[in-house]
mmCIF file of C-alpha atoms in Angstrom:
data_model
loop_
_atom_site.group_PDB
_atom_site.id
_atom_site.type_symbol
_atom_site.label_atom_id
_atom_site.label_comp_id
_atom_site.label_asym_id
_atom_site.label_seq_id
_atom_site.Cartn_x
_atom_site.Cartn_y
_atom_site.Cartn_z
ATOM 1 C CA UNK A 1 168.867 29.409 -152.318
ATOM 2 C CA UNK A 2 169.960 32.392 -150.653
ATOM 3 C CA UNK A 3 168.720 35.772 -151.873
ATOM 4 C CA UNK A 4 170.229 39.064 -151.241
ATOM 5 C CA UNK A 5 168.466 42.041 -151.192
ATOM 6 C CA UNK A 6 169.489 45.486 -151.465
ATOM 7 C CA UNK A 7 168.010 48.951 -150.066
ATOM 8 C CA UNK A 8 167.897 51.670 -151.051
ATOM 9 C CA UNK A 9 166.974 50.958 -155.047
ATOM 10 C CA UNK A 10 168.665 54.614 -155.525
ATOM 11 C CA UNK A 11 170.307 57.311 -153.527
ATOM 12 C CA UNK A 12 170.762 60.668 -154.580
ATOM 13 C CA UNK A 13 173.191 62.558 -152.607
ATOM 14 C CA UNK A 14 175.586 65.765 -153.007
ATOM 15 C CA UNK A 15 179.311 65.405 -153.454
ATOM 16 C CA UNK A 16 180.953 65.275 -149.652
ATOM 17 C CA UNK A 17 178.087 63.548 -147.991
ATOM 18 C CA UNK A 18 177.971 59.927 -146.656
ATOM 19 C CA UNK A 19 176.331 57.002 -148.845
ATOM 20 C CA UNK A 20 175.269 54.012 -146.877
ATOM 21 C CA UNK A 21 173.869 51.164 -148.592
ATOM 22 C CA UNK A 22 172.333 48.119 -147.228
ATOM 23 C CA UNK A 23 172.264 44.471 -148.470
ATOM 24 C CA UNK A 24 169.963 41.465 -146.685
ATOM 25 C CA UNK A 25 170.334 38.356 -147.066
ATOM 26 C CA UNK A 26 167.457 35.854 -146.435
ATOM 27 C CA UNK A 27 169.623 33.426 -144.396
ATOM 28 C CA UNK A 28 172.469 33.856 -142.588
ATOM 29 C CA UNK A 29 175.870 33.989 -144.610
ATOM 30 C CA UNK A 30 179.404 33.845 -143.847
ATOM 31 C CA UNK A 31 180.857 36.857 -144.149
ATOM 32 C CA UNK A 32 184.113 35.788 -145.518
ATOM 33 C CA UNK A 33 181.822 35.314 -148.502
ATOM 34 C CA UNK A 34 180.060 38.720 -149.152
ATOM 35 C CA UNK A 35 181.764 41.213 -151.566
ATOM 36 C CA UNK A 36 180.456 44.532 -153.034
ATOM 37 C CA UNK A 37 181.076 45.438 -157.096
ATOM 38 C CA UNK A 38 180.836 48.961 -158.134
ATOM 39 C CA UNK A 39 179.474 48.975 -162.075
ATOM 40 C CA UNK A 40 179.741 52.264 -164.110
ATOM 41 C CA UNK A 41 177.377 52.776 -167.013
ATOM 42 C CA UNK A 42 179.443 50.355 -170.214
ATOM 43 C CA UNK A 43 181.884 49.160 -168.172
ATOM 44 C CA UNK A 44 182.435 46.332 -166.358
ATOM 45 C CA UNK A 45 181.832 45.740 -162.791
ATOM 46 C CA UNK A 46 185.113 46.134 -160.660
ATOM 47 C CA UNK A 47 185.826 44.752 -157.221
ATOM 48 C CA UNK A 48 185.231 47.526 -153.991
ATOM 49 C CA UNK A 49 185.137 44.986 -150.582
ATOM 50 C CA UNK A 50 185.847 40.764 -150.757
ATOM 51 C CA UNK A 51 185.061 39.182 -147.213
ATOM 52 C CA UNK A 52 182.687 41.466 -146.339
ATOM 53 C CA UNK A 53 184.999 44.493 -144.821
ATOM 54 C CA UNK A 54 188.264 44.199 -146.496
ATOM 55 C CA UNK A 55 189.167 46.391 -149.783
ATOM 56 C CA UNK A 56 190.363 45.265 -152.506
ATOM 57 C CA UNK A 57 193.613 46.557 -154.415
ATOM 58 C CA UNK A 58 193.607 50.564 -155.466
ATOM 59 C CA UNK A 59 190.241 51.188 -154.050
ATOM 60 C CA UNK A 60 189.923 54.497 -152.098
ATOM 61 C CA UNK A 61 189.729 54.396 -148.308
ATOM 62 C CA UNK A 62 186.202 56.052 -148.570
ATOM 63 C CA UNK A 63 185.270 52.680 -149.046
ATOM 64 C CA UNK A 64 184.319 50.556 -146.228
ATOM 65 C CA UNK A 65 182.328 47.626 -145.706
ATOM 66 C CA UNK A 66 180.911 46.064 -142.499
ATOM 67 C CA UNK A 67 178.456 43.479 -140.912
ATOM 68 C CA UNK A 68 177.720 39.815 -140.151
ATOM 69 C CA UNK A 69 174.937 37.285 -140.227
ATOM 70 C CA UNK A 70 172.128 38.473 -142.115
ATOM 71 C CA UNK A 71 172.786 42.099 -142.690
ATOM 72 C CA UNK A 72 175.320 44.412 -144.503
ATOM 73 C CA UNK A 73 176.787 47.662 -145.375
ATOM 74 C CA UNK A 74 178.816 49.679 -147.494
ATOM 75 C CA UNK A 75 179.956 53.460 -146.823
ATOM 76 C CA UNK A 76 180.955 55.625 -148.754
ATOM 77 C CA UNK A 77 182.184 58.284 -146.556
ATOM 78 C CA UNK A 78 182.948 61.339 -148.661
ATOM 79 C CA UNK A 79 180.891 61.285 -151.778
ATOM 80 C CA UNK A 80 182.872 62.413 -155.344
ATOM 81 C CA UNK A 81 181.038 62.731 -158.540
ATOM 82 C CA UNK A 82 183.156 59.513 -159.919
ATOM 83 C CA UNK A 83 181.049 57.796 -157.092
ATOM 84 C CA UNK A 84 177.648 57.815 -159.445
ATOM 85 C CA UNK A 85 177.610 53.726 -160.246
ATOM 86 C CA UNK A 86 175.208 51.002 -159.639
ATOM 87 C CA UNK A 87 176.371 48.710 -156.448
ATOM 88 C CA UNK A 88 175.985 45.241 -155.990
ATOM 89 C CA UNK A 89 176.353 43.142 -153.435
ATOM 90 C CA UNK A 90 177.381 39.498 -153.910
ATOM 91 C CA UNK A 91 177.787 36.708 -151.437
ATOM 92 C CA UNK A 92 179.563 33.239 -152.631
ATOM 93 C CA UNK A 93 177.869 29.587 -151.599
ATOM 94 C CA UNK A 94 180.497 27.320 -150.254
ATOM 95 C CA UNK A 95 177.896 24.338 -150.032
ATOM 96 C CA UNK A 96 176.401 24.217 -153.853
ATOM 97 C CA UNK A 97 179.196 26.593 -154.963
ATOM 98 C CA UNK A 98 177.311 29.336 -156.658
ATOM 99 C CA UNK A 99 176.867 33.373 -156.486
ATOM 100 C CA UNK A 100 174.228 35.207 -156.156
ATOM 101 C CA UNK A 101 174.174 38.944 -156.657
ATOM 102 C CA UNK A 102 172.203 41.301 -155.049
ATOM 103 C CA UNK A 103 169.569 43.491 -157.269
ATOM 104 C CA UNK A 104 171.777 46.664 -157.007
ATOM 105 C CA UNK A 105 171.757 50.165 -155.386
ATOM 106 C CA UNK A 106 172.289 53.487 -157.973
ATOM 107 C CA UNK A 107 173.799 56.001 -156.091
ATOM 108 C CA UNK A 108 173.062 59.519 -158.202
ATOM 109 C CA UNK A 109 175.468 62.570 -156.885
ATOM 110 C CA UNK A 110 173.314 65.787 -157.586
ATOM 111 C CA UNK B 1 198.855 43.144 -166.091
ATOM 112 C CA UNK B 2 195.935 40.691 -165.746
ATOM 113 C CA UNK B 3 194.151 40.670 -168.679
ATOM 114 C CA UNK B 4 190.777 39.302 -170.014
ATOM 115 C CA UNK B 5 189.267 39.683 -173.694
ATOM 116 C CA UNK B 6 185.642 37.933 -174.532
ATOM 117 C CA UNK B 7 184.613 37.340 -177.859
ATOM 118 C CA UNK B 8 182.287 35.443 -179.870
ATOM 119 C CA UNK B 9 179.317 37.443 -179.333
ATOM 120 C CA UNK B 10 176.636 38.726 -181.455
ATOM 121 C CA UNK B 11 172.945 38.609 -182.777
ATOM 122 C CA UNK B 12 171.234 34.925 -183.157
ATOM 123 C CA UNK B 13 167.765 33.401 -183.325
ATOM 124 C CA UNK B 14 165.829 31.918 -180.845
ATOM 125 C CA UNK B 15 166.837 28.427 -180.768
ATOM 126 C CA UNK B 16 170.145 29.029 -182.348
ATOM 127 C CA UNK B 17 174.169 28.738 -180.561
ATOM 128 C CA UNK B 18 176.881 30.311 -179.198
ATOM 129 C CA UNK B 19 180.181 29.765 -178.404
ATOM 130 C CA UNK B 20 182.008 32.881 -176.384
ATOM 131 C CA UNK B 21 185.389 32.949 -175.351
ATOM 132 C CA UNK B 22 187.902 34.457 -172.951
ATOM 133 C CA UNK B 23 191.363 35.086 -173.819
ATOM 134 C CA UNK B 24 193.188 35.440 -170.509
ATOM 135 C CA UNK B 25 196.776 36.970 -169.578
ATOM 136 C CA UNK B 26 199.293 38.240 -167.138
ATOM 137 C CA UNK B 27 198.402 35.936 -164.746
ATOM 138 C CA UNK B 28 198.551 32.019 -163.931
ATOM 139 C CA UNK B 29 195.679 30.796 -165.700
ATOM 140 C CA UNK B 30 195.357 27.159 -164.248
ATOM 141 C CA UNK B 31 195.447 28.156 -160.785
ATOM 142 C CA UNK B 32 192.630 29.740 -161.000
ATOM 143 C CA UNK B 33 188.237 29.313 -161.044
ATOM 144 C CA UNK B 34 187.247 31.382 -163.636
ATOM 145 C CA UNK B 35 183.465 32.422 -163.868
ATOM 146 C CA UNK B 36 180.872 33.870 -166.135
ATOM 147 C CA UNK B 37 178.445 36.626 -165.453
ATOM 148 C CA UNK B 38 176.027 37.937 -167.424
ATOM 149 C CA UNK B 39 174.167 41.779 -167.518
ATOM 150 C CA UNK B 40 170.525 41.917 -168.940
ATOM 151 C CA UNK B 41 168.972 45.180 -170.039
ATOM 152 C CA UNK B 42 167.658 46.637 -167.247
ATOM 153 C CA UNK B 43 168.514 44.131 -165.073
ATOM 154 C CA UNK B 44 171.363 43.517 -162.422
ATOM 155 C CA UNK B 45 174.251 41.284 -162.312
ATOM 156 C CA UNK B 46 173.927 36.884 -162.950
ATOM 157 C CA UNK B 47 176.067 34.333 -161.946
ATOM 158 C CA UNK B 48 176.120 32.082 -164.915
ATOM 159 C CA UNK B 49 178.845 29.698 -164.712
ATOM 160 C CA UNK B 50 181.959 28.430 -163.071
ATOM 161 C CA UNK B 51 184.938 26.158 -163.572
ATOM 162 C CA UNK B 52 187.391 25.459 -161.052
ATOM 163 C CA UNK B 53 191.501 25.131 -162.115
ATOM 164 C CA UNK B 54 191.307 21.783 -163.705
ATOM 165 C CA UNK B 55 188.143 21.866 -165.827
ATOM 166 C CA UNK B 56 186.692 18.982 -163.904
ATOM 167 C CA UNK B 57 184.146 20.520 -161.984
ATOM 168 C CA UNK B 58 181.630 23.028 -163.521
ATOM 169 C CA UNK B 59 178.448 24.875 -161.992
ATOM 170 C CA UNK B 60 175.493 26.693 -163.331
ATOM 171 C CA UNK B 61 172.853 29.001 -162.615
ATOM 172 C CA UNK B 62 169.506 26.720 -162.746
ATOM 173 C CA UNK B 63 168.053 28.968 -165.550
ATOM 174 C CA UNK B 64 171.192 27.714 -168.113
ATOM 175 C CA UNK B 65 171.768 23.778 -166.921
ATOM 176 C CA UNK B 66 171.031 21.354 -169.852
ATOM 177 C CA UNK B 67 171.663 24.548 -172.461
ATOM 178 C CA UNK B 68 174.947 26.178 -171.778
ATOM 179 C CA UNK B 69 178.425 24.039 -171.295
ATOM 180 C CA UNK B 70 181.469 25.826 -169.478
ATOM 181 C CA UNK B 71 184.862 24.506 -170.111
ATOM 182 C CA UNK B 72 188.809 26.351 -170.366
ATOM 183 C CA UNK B 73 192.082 25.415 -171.896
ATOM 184 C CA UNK B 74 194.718 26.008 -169.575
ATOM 185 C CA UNK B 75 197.243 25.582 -172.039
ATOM 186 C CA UNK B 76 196.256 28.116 -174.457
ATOM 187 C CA UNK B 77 194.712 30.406 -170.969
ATOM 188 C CA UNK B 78 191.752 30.236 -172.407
ATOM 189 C CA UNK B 79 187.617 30.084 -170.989
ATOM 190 C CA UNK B 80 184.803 29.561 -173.134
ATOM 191 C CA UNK B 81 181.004 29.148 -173.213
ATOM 192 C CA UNK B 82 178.916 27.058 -175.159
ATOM 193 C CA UNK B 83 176.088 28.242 -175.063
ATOM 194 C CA UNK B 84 172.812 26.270 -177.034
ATOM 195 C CA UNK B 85 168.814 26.358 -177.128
ATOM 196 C CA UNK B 86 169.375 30.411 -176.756
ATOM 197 C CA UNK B 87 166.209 32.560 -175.513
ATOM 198 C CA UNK B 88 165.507 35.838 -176.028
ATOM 199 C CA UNK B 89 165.936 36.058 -171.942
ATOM 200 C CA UNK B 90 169.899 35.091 -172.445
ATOM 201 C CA UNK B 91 170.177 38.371 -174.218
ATOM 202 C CA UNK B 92 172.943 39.932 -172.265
ATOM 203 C CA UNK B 93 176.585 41.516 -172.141
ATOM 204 C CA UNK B 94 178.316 38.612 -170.454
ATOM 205 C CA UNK B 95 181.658 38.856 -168.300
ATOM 206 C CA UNK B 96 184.013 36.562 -167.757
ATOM 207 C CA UNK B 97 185.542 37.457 -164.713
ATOM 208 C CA UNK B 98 188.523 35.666 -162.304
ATOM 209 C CA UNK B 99 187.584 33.802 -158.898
ATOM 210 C CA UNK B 100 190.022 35.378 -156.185
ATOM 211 C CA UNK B 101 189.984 35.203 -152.158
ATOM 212 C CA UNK B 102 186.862 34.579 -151.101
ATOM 213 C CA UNK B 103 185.817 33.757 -154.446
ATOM 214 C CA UNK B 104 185.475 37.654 -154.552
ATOM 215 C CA UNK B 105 185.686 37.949 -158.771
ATOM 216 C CA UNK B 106 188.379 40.104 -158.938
ATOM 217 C CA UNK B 107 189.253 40.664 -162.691
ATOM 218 C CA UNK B 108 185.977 41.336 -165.371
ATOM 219 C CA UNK B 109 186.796 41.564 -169.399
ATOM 220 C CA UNK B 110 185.026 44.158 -171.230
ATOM 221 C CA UNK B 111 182.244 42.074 -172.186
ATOM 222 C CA UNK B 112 180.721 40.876 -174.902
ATOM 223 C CA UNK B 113 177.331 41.292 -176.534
ATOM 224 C CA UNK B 114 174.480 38.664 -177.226
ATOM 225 C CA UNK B 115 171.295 39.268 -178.638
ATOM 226 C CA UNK B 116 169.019 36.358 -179.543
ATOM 227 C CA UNK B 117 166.009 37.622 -181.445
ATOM 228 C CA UNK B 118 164.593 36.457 -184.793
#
């Protein structure tokens, strides 16, 4: 079973600056497979990056995603206040067809 | 507009059932995996379950095999979860959510609420 985990637990960082966030997983994964969820507090989760880099529909080109094998990223290149969420990464099992989610990041705008 | 509504949830005892559903719309329904995911207080995100476009094939997270059955109506667009032998660690808001490229999950419902506790 692969298991993803994510760094920093939080970041706290002022509106304009850069957010990157890390996600490991303990074997390597394809990286068609590895998406990243944004979840606000009572609301759903919602869909940022699907095969590791690409973004999904309506999502703000502050939004990137990167990385291969083992390790990677999201940026968030300008911060804005709507930014504060918990991020997850998630990365898909072609073999046994499951997901596994990462433990989450909360990004905190000061 | 893609559209997904759960219901069903609620409070039951340890021991007790479930059944949630997912009323889906605006979108092909059988051409689609459909998924559940669950939220635990203070926890992060589960995979649960998942059921491919036919209903034949079904997979679970190890923690709810033997308790919880998946299974959808494509003619009435509809998912649900059956979900038995309940434990106060199911208590959750649980998703169901659409399986897109990359079986990225795409589309989430609201959520619903379950709370097993006696």
């Amino acid at each position: 079973e692969i298991v993803l985990t994510q760094s920093p637990a939080t970041l706290s960082l002022s509106p304009g600056e850069r957010a990157t966030l890390s996600c490991g997983a303990s074997q390597s994964i394809t990286s068609d497979y590895l998406a990243w969820y944004q979840q606000k507090p009572g609301q759903a989760p919602r869909l940022l990056i699907y095969g590791a880099s690409s973004r999904a529909t309506g999502i703000p080109d502050r939004f990137s995603g990167s990385g291969s094998g083992t390790d990677f990223t999201l940026t968030i290149s300008r911060l804005e206040p709507e930014d504060s969420a918990v991020y997850y990464c998630q990365q898909y099992d072609n073999s046994r067809t499951t997901w596994t989610f990462g433990q989450g990041t909360k990004v905190e705008i000061k | 507009e893609v559209q997904l509504v759960e219901s069903g949830g609620g409070l039951v005892q340890p021991g007790g059932s479930l059944r949630l559903s997912c009323a889906a719309s605006g979108f092909t329904f059988s051409s689609y995996w459909m998924t559940w995911v669950r939220h635990a207080p203070g926890k992060g995100l589960e995979w649960v379950a998942n059921i491919k476009e036919g209903g034949s094939e079904k997979f679970y997270v190890d923690s709810v095999k033997g308790r919880f059955t998946i299974s959808r109506d494509n003619a009435k667009n509809s998912l649900f979860l059956q979900m038995d032998s309940l434990r106060a660690d199911d208590t959750a808001v649980y998703y169901c959510a659409r399986a897109e490229i990359f079986a990225s999950l795409d589309y989430w419902g609201q959520g619903i609420l379950v709370i097993v506790s006696s």
